[in-house]
mmCIF file of C-alpha atoms in Angstrom:
data_model
loop_
_atom_site.group_PDB
_atom_site.id
_atom_site.type_symbol
_atom_site.label_atom_id
_atom_site.label_comp_id
_atom_site.label_asym_id
_atom_site.label_seq_id
_atom_site.Cartn_x
_atom_site.Cartn_y
_atom_site.Cartn_z
ATOM 1 C CA ALA A 200 -42.352 8.759 -16.404
ATOM 2 C CA THR A 201 -39.244 6.592 -15.965
ATOM 3 C CA GLU A 202 -38.192 3.085 -16.912
ATOM 4 C CA GLU A 203 -39.329 1.926 -13.471
ATOM 5 C CA GLY A 204 -42.770 3.472 -13.835
ATOM 6 C CA ILE A 205 -44.499 6.748 -13.257
ATOM 7 C CA ARG A 206 -43.236 8.899 -10.397
ATOM 8 C CA ILE A 207 -45.528 11.217 -8.497
ATOM 9 C CA GLN A 208 -43.604 13.859 -6.623
ATOM 10 C CA GLY A 209 -44.557 16.725 -4.336
ATOM 11 C CA GLY A 210 -48.165 17.522 -3.574
ATOM 12 C CA GLU A 211 -49.531 18.835 -0.309
ATOM 13 C CA ILE A 212 -48.616 15.821 1.826
ATOM 14 C CA PRO A 213 -47.586 16.889 5.394
ATOM 15 C CA ASN A 214 -43.879 16.343 5.807
ATOM 16 C CA PRO A 215 -42.789 17.378 9.350
ATOM 17 C CA VAL A 216 -39.337 15.812 9.087
ATOM 18 C CA ALA A 217 -38.533 17.652 5.854
ATOM 19 C CA MET A 218 -37.961 14.517 3.765
ATOM 20 C CA GLU A 219 -38.549 14.301 0.044
ATOM 21 C CA VAL A 220 -41.154 11.645 -0.768
ATOM 22 C CA ASP A 221 -40.824 9.592 -3.938
ATOM 23 C CA ILE A 222 -43.683 7.239 -4.805
ATOM 24 C CA PHE A 223 -43.188 4.689 -7.588
ATOM 25 C CA PHE A 224 -45.932 2.835 -9.424
ATOM 26 C CA PRO A 225 -44.739 -0.069 -11.613
ATOM 27 C CA GLN A 226 -45.773 0.039 -15.270
ATOM 28 C CA SER A 227 -47.372 -3.385 -14.903
ATOM 29 C CA VAL A 228 -50.179 -2.027 -12.701
ATOM 30 C CA ILE A 229 -50.877 1.009 -14.859
ATOM 31 C CA ALA A 230 -53.391 0.775 -17.670
ATOM 32 C CA ASP A 231 -54.307 3.623 -20.005
ATOM 33 C CA SER A 232 -54.567 6.159 -17.243
ATOM 34 C CA LEU A 233 -53.565 6.698 -13.606
ATOM 35 C CA ILE A 234 -55.876 8.023 -10.957
ATOM 36 C CA TYR A 235 -54.022 9.894 -8.199
ATOM 37 C CA VAL A 236 -55.591 9.229 -4.806
ATOM 38 C CA PRO A 237 -54.365 11.762 -2.215
ATOM 39 C CA GLU A 238 -55.579 9.679 0.736
ATOM 40 C CA THR A 239 -53.311 6.779 -0.254
ATOM 41 C CA ALA A 240 -50.240 8.993 -0.569
ATOM 42 C CA LYS A 241 -50.980 10.590 2.801
ATOM 43 C CA GLU A 242 -51.254 7.164 4.459
ATOM 44 C CA ILE A 243 -47.842 6.184 3.081
ATOM 45 C CA GLN A 244 -46.317 9.377 4.493
ATOM 46 C CA GLU A 245 -47.891 8.904 7.941
ATOM 47 C CA ASN A 246 -46.573 5.347 8.169
ATOM 48 C CA ARG A 247 -43.117 6.606 7.333
ATOM 49 C CA ASP A 248 -43.410 9.343 10.000
ATOM 50 C CA GLU A 249 -44.321 6.747 12.641
ATOM 51 C CA GLU A 250 -41.304 4.637 11.672
ATOM 52 C CA ILE A 251 -38.954 7.620 11.977
ATOM 53 C CA GLN A 252 -40.394 8.595 15.368
ATOM 54 C CA SER A 253 -39.967 5.055 16.670
ATOM 55 C CA LEU A 254 -36.298 5.194 15.733
ATOM 56 C CA THR A 255 -35.627 8.610 17.258
ATOM 57 C CA LYS A 256 -37.887 8.458 20.284
ATOM 58 C CA VAL A 257 -36.063 8.720 23.617
ATOM 59 C CA PRO A 258 -36.871 5.769 25.946
ATOM 60 C CA GLU A 259 -38.991 6.819 28.912
ATOM 61 C CA TRP A 260 -36.532 5.223 31.361
ATOM 62 C CA LEU A 261 -33.436 6.987 29.977
ATOM 63 C CA PRO A 262 -33.597 10.326 31.885
ATOM 64 C CA MET A 263 -33.818 8.585 35.262
ATOM 65 C CA TRP A 264 -30.989 6.146 34.480
ATOM 66 C CA SER A 265 -28.846 8.961 33.070
ATOM 67 C CA ILE A 266 -29.111 10.742 36.417
ATOM 68 C CA LEU A 267 -28.118 7.509 38.182
ATOM 69 C CA VAL A 268 -25.085 7.138 35.897
ATOM 70 C CA TRP A 269 -23.900 10.643 36.771
ATOM 71 C CA ILE A 270 -24.409 9.965 40.486
ATOM 72 C CA LEU A 271 -22.309 6.772 40.232
ATOM 73 C CA THR A 272 -19.623 8.665 38.325
ATOM 74 C CA ALA A 273 -19.464 11.346 41.019
ATOM 75 C CA ALA A 274 -19.303 8.648 43.698
ATOM 76 C CA LEU A 275 -16.365 6.922 41.994
ATOM 77 C CA ALA A 276 -14.552 10.246 41.658
ATOM 78 C CA LEU A 277 -14.894 10.813 45.422
ATOM 79 C CA ILE A 278 -13.738 7.236 46.156
ATOM 80 C CA THR A 279 -10.707 7.680 43.893
ATOM 81 C CA PHE A 280 -9.687 10.904 45.614
ATOM 82 C CA PHE A 281 -10.208 9.255 49.017
ATOM 83 C CA VAL A 282 -8.030 6.252 48.132
ATOM 84 C CA ILE A 283 -5.244 8.475 46.782
ATOM 85 C CA SER A 284 -5.317 10.729 49.860
ATOM 86 C CA ARG A 285 -5.275 7.682 52.155
ATOM 87 C CA MET A 286 -2.288 6.218 50.328
ATOM 88 C CA ILE A 287 -0.422 9.527 50.656
ATOM 89 C CA ARG A 288 -1.197 9.520 54.382
ATOM 90 C CA ASP A 289 -0.175 5.855 54.781
ATOM 91 C CA ARG A 290 3.232 6.488 53.221
ATOM 92 C CA LYS A 291 3.911 8.884 56.096
ATOM 93 C CA ILE A 292 2.627 6.783 59.007
ATOM 94 C CA VAL A 293 2.917 3.109 57.959
ATOM 95 C CA LYS A 294 6.265 1.605 58.949
ATOM 96 C CA PRO A 295 8.132 -0.455 56.316
ATOM 97 C CA VAL A 296 7.969 -4.240 56.695
ATOM 98 C CA SER A 297 11.429 -5.531 57.593
ATOM 99 C CA PHE A 298 12.613 -8.408 55.426
ATOM 100 C CA HIS A 299 14.623 -9.910 58.305
ATOM 101 C CA SER A 300 11.610 -10.059 60.658
ATOM 102 C CA GLN A 301 9.404 -12.206 58.410
ATOM 103 C CA PRO A 302 9.223 -16.031 58.180
ATOM 104 C CA PRO A 303 10.446 -17.657 54.945
ATOM 105 C CA ALA A 304 6.995 -18.774 53.732
ATOM 106 C CA LEU A 305 5.663 -15.212 53.777
ATOM 107 C CA ILE A 306 8.806 -13.823 52.110
ATOM 108 C CA GLN A 307 8.714 -16.376 49.307
ATOM 109 C CA ALA A 308 4.943 -15.970 48.752
ATOM 110 C CA THR A 309 5.416 -12.195 48.528
ATOM 111 C CA ILE A 310 8.188 -12.528 45.967
ATOM 112 C CA ASP A 311 6.486 -15.176 43.814
ATOM 113 C CA ARG A 312 2.867 -14.066 44.472
ATOM 114 C CA VAL A 313 2.076 -17.643 45.590
ATOM 115 C CA LEU A 314 3.595 -20.216 47.922
ATOM 116 C CA THR A 315 5.845 -22.699 46.087
ATOM 117 C CA GLN A 316 8.141 -25.605 46.946
ATOM 118 C CA ARG A 317 10.970 -23.208 47.771
ATOM 119 C CA GLY A 318 8.943 -21.538 50.501
ATOM 120 C CA LEU A 319 7.910 -24.862 52.028
ATOM 121 C CA ASN A 320 11.459 -26.257 51.887
ATOM 122 C CA ALA A 321 12.829 -23.078 53.450
ATOM 123 C CA THR A 322 10.199 -23.341 56.197
ATOM 124 C CA ILE A 323 11.315 -26.910 56.977
ATOM 125 C CA LEU A 324 14.915 -25.701 57.272
ATOM 126 C CA ASP A 325 13.753 -22.776 59.417
ATOM 127 C CA PHE A 326 11.824 -25.161 61.697
ATOM 128 C CA ILE A 327 15.068 -27.106 62.142
ATOM 129 C CA ARG A 328 16.920 -23.868 62.941
ATOM 130 C CA ARG A 329 14.282 -22.884 65.512
ATOM 131 C CA GLY A 330 14.235 -26.314 67.158
ATOM 132 C CA MET A 331 10.725 -27.335 66.095
ATOM 133 C CA LEU A 332 12.099 -30.229 63.997
ATOM 134 C CA ARG A 333 15.117 -32.448 64.569
ATOM 135 C CA LEU A 334 16.869 -33.526 61.390
ATOM 136 C CA GLU A 335 17.905 -37.165 61.059
ATOM 137 C CA ASN A 336 19.487 -39.193 58.277
ATOM 138 C CA ASP A 337 18.550 -42.862 57.962
ATOM 139 C CA ASN A 338 18.375 -45.546 55.282
ATOM 140 C CA GLU A 339 15.195 -44.067 53.767
ATOM 141 C CA GLY A 340 16.741 -40.629 53.394
ATOM 142 C CA PHE A 341 16.196 -37.595 55.554
ATOM 143 C CA SER A 342 13.567 -37.570 58.280
ATOM 144 C CA PHE A 343 12.280 -35.038 60.790
ATOM 145 C CA ALA A 344 11.282 -35.670 64.384
ATOM 146 C CA LEU A 345 8.606 -33.246 65.586
ATOM 147 C CA GLN A 346 9.760 -31.334 68.668
ATOM 148 C CA GLY A 347 6.708 -29.153 69.260
ATOM 149 C CA LEU A 348 5.474 -25.864 67.850
ATOM 150 C CA GLY A 349 7.413 -22.780 68.900
ATOM 151 C CA LYS A 350 5.694 -19.950 70.756
ATOM 152 C CA ASP A 351 6.759 -17.455 68.103
ATOM 153 C CA ALA A 352 5.133 -19.413 65.234
ATOM 154 C CA ARG A 353 2.771 -17.474 62.981
ATOM 155 C CA PRO A 354 -0.745 -18.887 62.290
ATOM 156 C CA TYR A 355 0.191 -20.205 58.836
ATOM 157 C CA GLU A 356 3.338 -21.806 60.262
ATOM 158 C CA ALA A 357 1.151 -23.540 62.856
ATOM 159 C CA SER A 358 -1.092 -24.834 60.044
ATOM 160 C CA PHE A 359 1.929 -26.173 58.164
ATOM 161 C CA TYR A 360 3.259 -27.814 61.314
ATOM 162 C CA ASP A 361 -0.149 -29.447 61.913
ATOM 163 C CA HIS A 362 -0.006 -30.860 58.386
ATOM 164 C CA LEU A 363 3.390 -32.394 59.102
ATOM 165 C CA HIS A 364 1.988 -33.876 62.307
ATOM 166 C CA GLU A 365 -0.906 -35.469 60.375
ATOM 167 C CA LEU A 366 1.541 -37.114 57.952
ATOM 168 C CA SER A 367 3.947 -38.261 60.659
ATOM 169 C CA ARG A 368 4.220 -41.730 62.187
ATOM 170 C CA ASP A 369 5.247 -41.876 65.837
ATOM 171 C CA GLY A 370 6.177 -38.208 65.696
ATOM 172 C CA LYS A 371 8.497 -38.621 62.724
ATOM 173 C CA ILE A 372 8.160 -37.976 58.989
ATOM 174 C CA SER A 373 10.618 -38.702 56.182
ATOM 175 C CA THR A 374 11.232 -37.099 52.820
ATOM 176 C CA THR A 375 10.129 -40.409 51.269
ATOM 177 C CA ASP A 376 6.740 -40.034 52.967
ATOM 178 C CA LEU A 377 6.434 -36.494 51.635
ATOM 179 C CA VAL A 378 7.256 -37.531 48.053
ATOM 180 C CA ARG A 379 4.722 -40.373 48.255
ATOM 181 C CA GLU A 380 2.045 -37.986 49.489
ATOM 182 C CA ALA A 381 2.913 -35.396 46.830
ATOM 183 C CA GLU A 382 2.404 -37.877 43.972
ATOM 184 C CA ASN A 383 -1.353 -37.524 44.402
ATOM 185 C CA ASN A 384 -1.364 -33.747 44.708
ATOM 186 C CA SER A 385 -0.758 -30.706 42.571
ATOM 187 C CA GLN A 386 -0.392 -27.060 43.544
ATOM 188 C CA SER A 387 -3.916 -26.262 42.283
ATOM 189 C CA ASN A 388 -5.954 -29.165 43.699
ATOM 190 C CA ASN A 389 -4.211 -29.444 47.062
ATOM 191 C CA ALA A 390 -6.631 -28.296 49.776
ATOM 192 C CA TRP A 391 -4.044 -27.639 52.481
ATOM 193 C CA ILE A 392 -1.830 -25.675 50.088
ATOM 194 C CA ARG A 393 -4.794 -23.481 49.134
ATOM 195 C CA ALA A 394 -5.667 -22.945 52.791
ATOM 196 C CA LEU A 395 -2.052 -22.092 53.587
ATOM 197 C CA ASN A 396 -1.895 -19.609 50.713
ATOM 198 C CA LYS A 397 -5.049 -17.911 52.001
ATOM 199 C CA GLU A 398 -3.610 -17.579 55.517
ATOM 200 C CA ILE A 399 -0.415 -16.076 54.120
ATOM 201 C CA HIS A 400 -2.422 -13.738 51.898
ATOM 202 C CA ASP A 401 -4.419 -12.537 54.914
ATOM 203 C CA GLU A 402 -1.194 -11.958 56.855
ATOM 204 C CA ARG A 403 0.291 -9.949 53.983
ATOM 205 C CA LYS A 404 -2.884 -7.868 53.870
ATOM 206 C CA ASN A 405 -2.738 -7.222 57.626
ATOM 207 C CA ILE A 406 0.866 -6.014 57.562
ATOM 208 C CA ARG A 407 0.375 -4.149 54.243
ATOM 209 C CA LEU A 408 2.987 -6.101 52.316
ATOM 210 C CA GLY A 409 2.488 -6.274 48.548
ATOM 211 C CA SER A 410 0.247 -4.189 46.312
ATOM 212 C CA ASN A 411 -2.580 -1.949 47.493
ATOM 213 C CA TYR A 412 -4.980 -4.197 45.576
ATOM 214 C CA ASN A 413 -4.978 -6.553 48.575
ATOM 215 C CA VAL A 414 -6.476 -3.714 50.631
ATOM 216 C CA TYR A 415 -8.877 -2.210 48.085
ATOM 217 C CA ARG A 416 -9.956 -5.344 46.183
ATOM 218 C CA PRO A 417 -13.683 -5.114 47.189
ATOM 219 C CA VAL A 418 -13.784 -1.511 45.981
ATOM 220 C CA ILE A 419 -12.132 -2.385 42.650
ATOM 221 C CA ILE A 420 -14.443 -5.338 41.985
ATOM 222 C CA THR A 421 -17.560 -3.273 42.789
ATOM 223 C CA ALA A 422 -16.362 -0.413 40.581
ATOM 224 C CA ALA A 423 -15.720 -2.843 37.708
ATOM 225 C CA ILE A 424 -19.275 -4.231 37.943
ATOM 226 C CA VAL A 425 -20.716 -0.704 37.932
ATOM 227 C CA LEU A 426 -18.539 0.140 34.905
ATOM 228 C CA VAL A 427 -20.148 -2.675 32.908
ATOM 229 C CA PHE A 428 -23.620 -1.528 34.027
ATOM 230 C CA ILE A 429 -22.979 2.076 32.950
ATOM 231 C CA TRP A 430 -21.867 1.108 29.456
ATOM 232 C CA ILE A 431 -24.919 -1.161 29.059
ATOM 233 C CA VAL A 432 -27.157 1.809 29.933
ATOM 234 C CA PHE A 433 -25.391 3.890 27.278
ATOM 235 C CA PHE A 434 -25.760 1.309 24.504
ATOM 236 C CA LEU A 435 -29.441 0.789 25.314
ATOM 237 C CA GLY A 436 -30.287 4.487 25.590
ATOM 238 C CA ASN A 437 -27.768 5.892 23.089
ATOM 239 C CA SER A 438 -27.626 9.257 24.861
ATOM 240 C CA TRP A 439 -24.787 11.769 24.577
ATOM 241 C CA LEU A 440 -25.073 12.680 28.263
ATOM 242 C CA THR A 441 -24.755 9.013 29.241
ATOM 243 C CA LEU A 442 -21.778 8.629 26.896
ATOM 244 C CA ILE A 443 -19.946 11.544 28.541
ATOM 245 C CA ALA A 444 -20.617 10.126 32.006
ATOM 246 C CA SER A 445 -19.449 6.664 30.887
ATOM 247 C CA ILE A 446 -16.166 8.045 29.546
ATOM 248 C CA ILE A 447 -15.515 10.063 32.737
ATOM 249 C CA TYR A 448 -16.323 7.016 34.900
ATOM 250 C CA THR A 449 -13.958 4.863 32.843
ATOM 251 C CA ILE A 450 -11.127 7.380 33.296
ATOM 252 C CA PHE A 451 -11.587 7.424 37.084
ATOM 253 C CA PHE A 452 -11.773 3.611 37.150
ATOM 254 C CA VAL A 453 -8.466 3.296 35.268
ATOM 255 C CA VAL A 454 -6.837 5.760 37.690
ATOM 256 C CA LEU A 455 -8.221 3.850 40.692
ATOM 257 C CA LEU A 456 -7.041 0.521 39.276
ATOM 258 C CA ALA A 457 -3.538 1.862 38.589
ATOM 259 C CA VAL A 458 -3.313 3.291 42.109
ATOM 260 C CA SER A 459 -4.491 0.024 43.686
ATOM 261 C CA LEU A 460 -1.865 -1.995 41.816
ATOM 262 C CA SER A 461 0.978 0.148 43.147
ATOM 263 C CA PRO A 462 3.079 -1.230 46.029
ATOM 264 C CA SER A 463 1.842 -0.709 49.579
ATOM 265 C CA PRO A 464 3.849 1.695 51.784
ATOM 266 C CA GLY A 465 7.107 0.056 52.817
ATOM 267 C CA THR A 466 6.961 -2.721 50.211
ATOM 268 C CA ASN A 467 9.736 -1.248 48.077
ATOM 269 C CA GLU A 468 11.946 -1.057 51.166
ATOM 270 C CA PHE A 469 11.192 -4.734 51.784
ATOM 271 C CA TYR A 470 12.403 -5.618 48.272
ATOM 272 C CA ASP A 471 15.478 -3.439 48.704
ATOM 273 C CA GLU A 472 16.420 -5.338 51.864
ATOM 274 C CA ALA A 473 15.828 -8.635 50.069
ATOM 275 C CA GLU A 474 18.153 -7.673 47.225
ATOM 276 C CA GLU A 475 20.829 -6.501 49.655
ATOM 277 C CA GLU A 476 20.619 -9.776 51.576
ATOM 278 C CA ARG A 477 20.813 -11.825 48.381
ATOM 279 C CA LYS A 478 24.000 -10.035 47.330
ATOM 280 C CA ALA A 479 25.408 -10.401 50.841
ATOM 281 C CA ILE A 480 24.750 -14.163 50.833
ATOM 282 C CA LEU A 481 26.493 -14.602 47.487
ATOM 283 C CA SER A 482 29.490 -12.641 48.784
ATOM 284 C CA GLY A 483 29.599 -14.621 52.037
ATOM 285 C CA LYS A 484 28.459 -11.698 54.198
ATOM 286 C CA GLY A 485 24.843 -12.633 54.914
ATOM 287 C CA ARG A 486 23.150 -11.688 58.186
ATOM 288 C CA GLY A 487 22.420 -14.183 60.950
ATOM 289 C CA SER A 488 23.553 -17.750 61.509
ATOM 290 C CA ALA A 489 24.646 -20.058 58.709
ATOM 291 C CA LEU A 490 21.272 -21.844 58.748
ATOM 292 C CA LYS A 491 19.415 -18.538 58.612
ATOM 293 C CA GLN A 492 21.434 -17.569 55.551
ATOM 294 C CA TRP A 493 20.564 -20.863 53.857
ATOM 295 C CA VAL A 494 16.900 -20.265 54.624
ATOM 296 C CA ASN A 495 17.157 -16.853 52.962
ATOM 297 C CA ALA A 496 19.091 -18.312 50.040
ATOM 298 C CA LEU A 497 16.172 -20.621 49.294
ATOM 299 C CA VAL A 498 13.460 -17.984 49.457
ATOM 300 C CA LEU A 499 15.534 -15.402 47.549
ATOM 301 C CA ARG A 500 15.834 -17.716 44.568
ATOM 302 C CA VAL A 501 19.552 -18.249 44.702
ATOM 303 C CA LYS A 502 20.022 -20.607 41.772
ATOM 304 C CA ASN A 503 20.743 -24.260 42.423
ATOM 305 C CA ASP A 504 24.300 -24.084 41.084
ATOM 306 C CA GLN A 505 25.002 -20.931 43.145
ATOM 307 C CA GLY A 506 23.613 -22.590 46.259
ATOM 308 C CA MET A 507 25.757 -25.669 45.718
ATOM 309 C CA ALA A 508 28.843 -23.528 45.133
ATOM 310 C CA LEU A 509 28.339 -21.818 48.488
ATOM 311 C CA LEU A 510 28.590 -25.211 50.178
ATOM 312 C CA GLU A 511 31.940 -26.128 48.631
ATOM 313 C CA GLY A 512 34.569 -26.667 51.288
ATOM 314 C CA ASN A 513 32.018 -27.097 54.078
ATOM 315 C CA LYS A 514 32.441 -30.086 56.336
ATOM 316 C CA SER A 515 30.101 -32.885 55.283
ATOM 317 C CA ASN A 516 27.446 -33.635 57.908
ATOM 318 C CA THR A 517 23.710 -34.362 58.009
ATOM 319 C CA GLU A 518 22.789 -30.688 58.006
ATOM 320 C CA THR A 519 25.018 -29.859 55.049
ATOM 321 C CA GLU A 520 23.804 -32.858 53.075
ATOM 322 C CA PHE A 521 20.202 -31.862 53.712
ATOM 323 C CA ILE A 522 20.893 -28.358 52.420
ATOM 324 C CA ARG A 523 22.444 -29.895 49.307
ATOM 325 C CA PHE A 524 19.255 -31.916 48.935
ATOM 326 C CA LEU A 525 17.066 -28.800 49.227
ATOM 327 C CA PHE A 526 18.971 -27.167 46.349
ATOM 328 C CA SER A 527 18.539 -30.225 44.117
ATOM 329 C CA LYS A 528 15.732 -31.046 41.680
ATOM 330 C CA GLU A 529 14.611 -33.892 43.936
ATOM 331 C CA ALA A 530 13.487 -31.424 46.596
ATOM 332 C CA GLU A 531 10.896 -30.043 44.170
ATOM 333 C CA ARG A 532 8.949 -33.316 44.499
ATOM 334 C CA LEU A 533 8.366 -33.045 48.255
ATOM 335 C CA TRP A 534 5.032 -31.224 48.339
ATOM 336 C CA PHE A 535 3.143 -31.363 45.064
ATOM 337 C CA LYS A 536 3.554 -32.072 41.370
ATOM 338 C CA GLY A 537 4.984 -29.274 39.267
ATOM 339 C CA THR A 538 8.147 -27.248 38.945
ATOM 340 C CA GLN A 539 9.503 -24.110 40.522
ATOM 341 C CA SER A 540 8.817 -20.687 39.093
ATOM 342 C CA PRO A 541 11.641 -19.501 36.803
ATOM 343 C CA VAL A 542 14.423 -17.713 38.634
ATOM 344 C CA LYS A 543 14.306 -13.936 38.185
ATOM 345 C CA ASN A 544 16.175 -10.978 39.573
ATOM 346 C CA ILE A 545 14.510 -9.143 42.444
ATOM 347 C CA GLU A 546 14.165 -6.063 40.234
ATOM 348 C CA GLU A 547 11.681 -8.073 38.138
ATOM 349 C CA TRP A 548 9.576 -8.985 41.176
ATOM 350 C CA ARG A 549 8.449 -5.470 41.972
#
């Protein structure tokens, strides 16, 4: 007997899970005597056994799904080894992308991960250099007369040129027209900018410029979805075998993701050439014509004050004044609302 009541302990109640059974009867329900009913005690024990079995019972679906989890893990391991071996092979056979052979829009989008005002302004200057636009200076500011698309134009350059043609009046478009059009646009909601970015992204993927993620993105996304599925199976089934498979799968996924985010073959050489050209421009030893160097100065993020300093002493003419304009804050209003990305060193772009 205790303060809580009378405790009946032991007996011949079946106890397959080897648990001690304590049964308490409150004093309030006990009169002068207590009659022990074995059937009642046995029923209490059986109910407890059923509750324990329901908690420890393995779901019927778990063995089949555990096998599936291991199969998926093995598949990812094979895919990871395949991707790594292919990257090793590509580094031997894929030729580096030459910085000097690429148009300014693609160079700038590679450096900044997205096309910005600098890339578009540099493309305008490059169109002037290649004879596709004729620069003029009138009372409204600078204007461009369309001279026809060059045969060497890339697809995304053709799309940009078509956009200029749509905005032009009588084959001519001014910077004032561009600013007016840009007032209603931003970099995120501008349909033609998004389309242009996609074309440039596809071109970068085709020439293997950037990270390997551009090439293996479908594989990474599929593997990530399967990763979530595998961990859901573990939490529902709570099996040690599923847990081991989930951990192994996660390790291979992290390795695959890290490999896919590494630079494509030849990309580091591209950045090295870009850095060399940037230093050469600042020292007055850039490659190509003067206009080509100014195009590269824009896409290589030569700061505004550095760009202006390079023009000191140059004879003032329409071309020089336009370059001064492109290095000013006003030029950032030509295409869409927003500001340029902060200037960084090329070492930070990798």
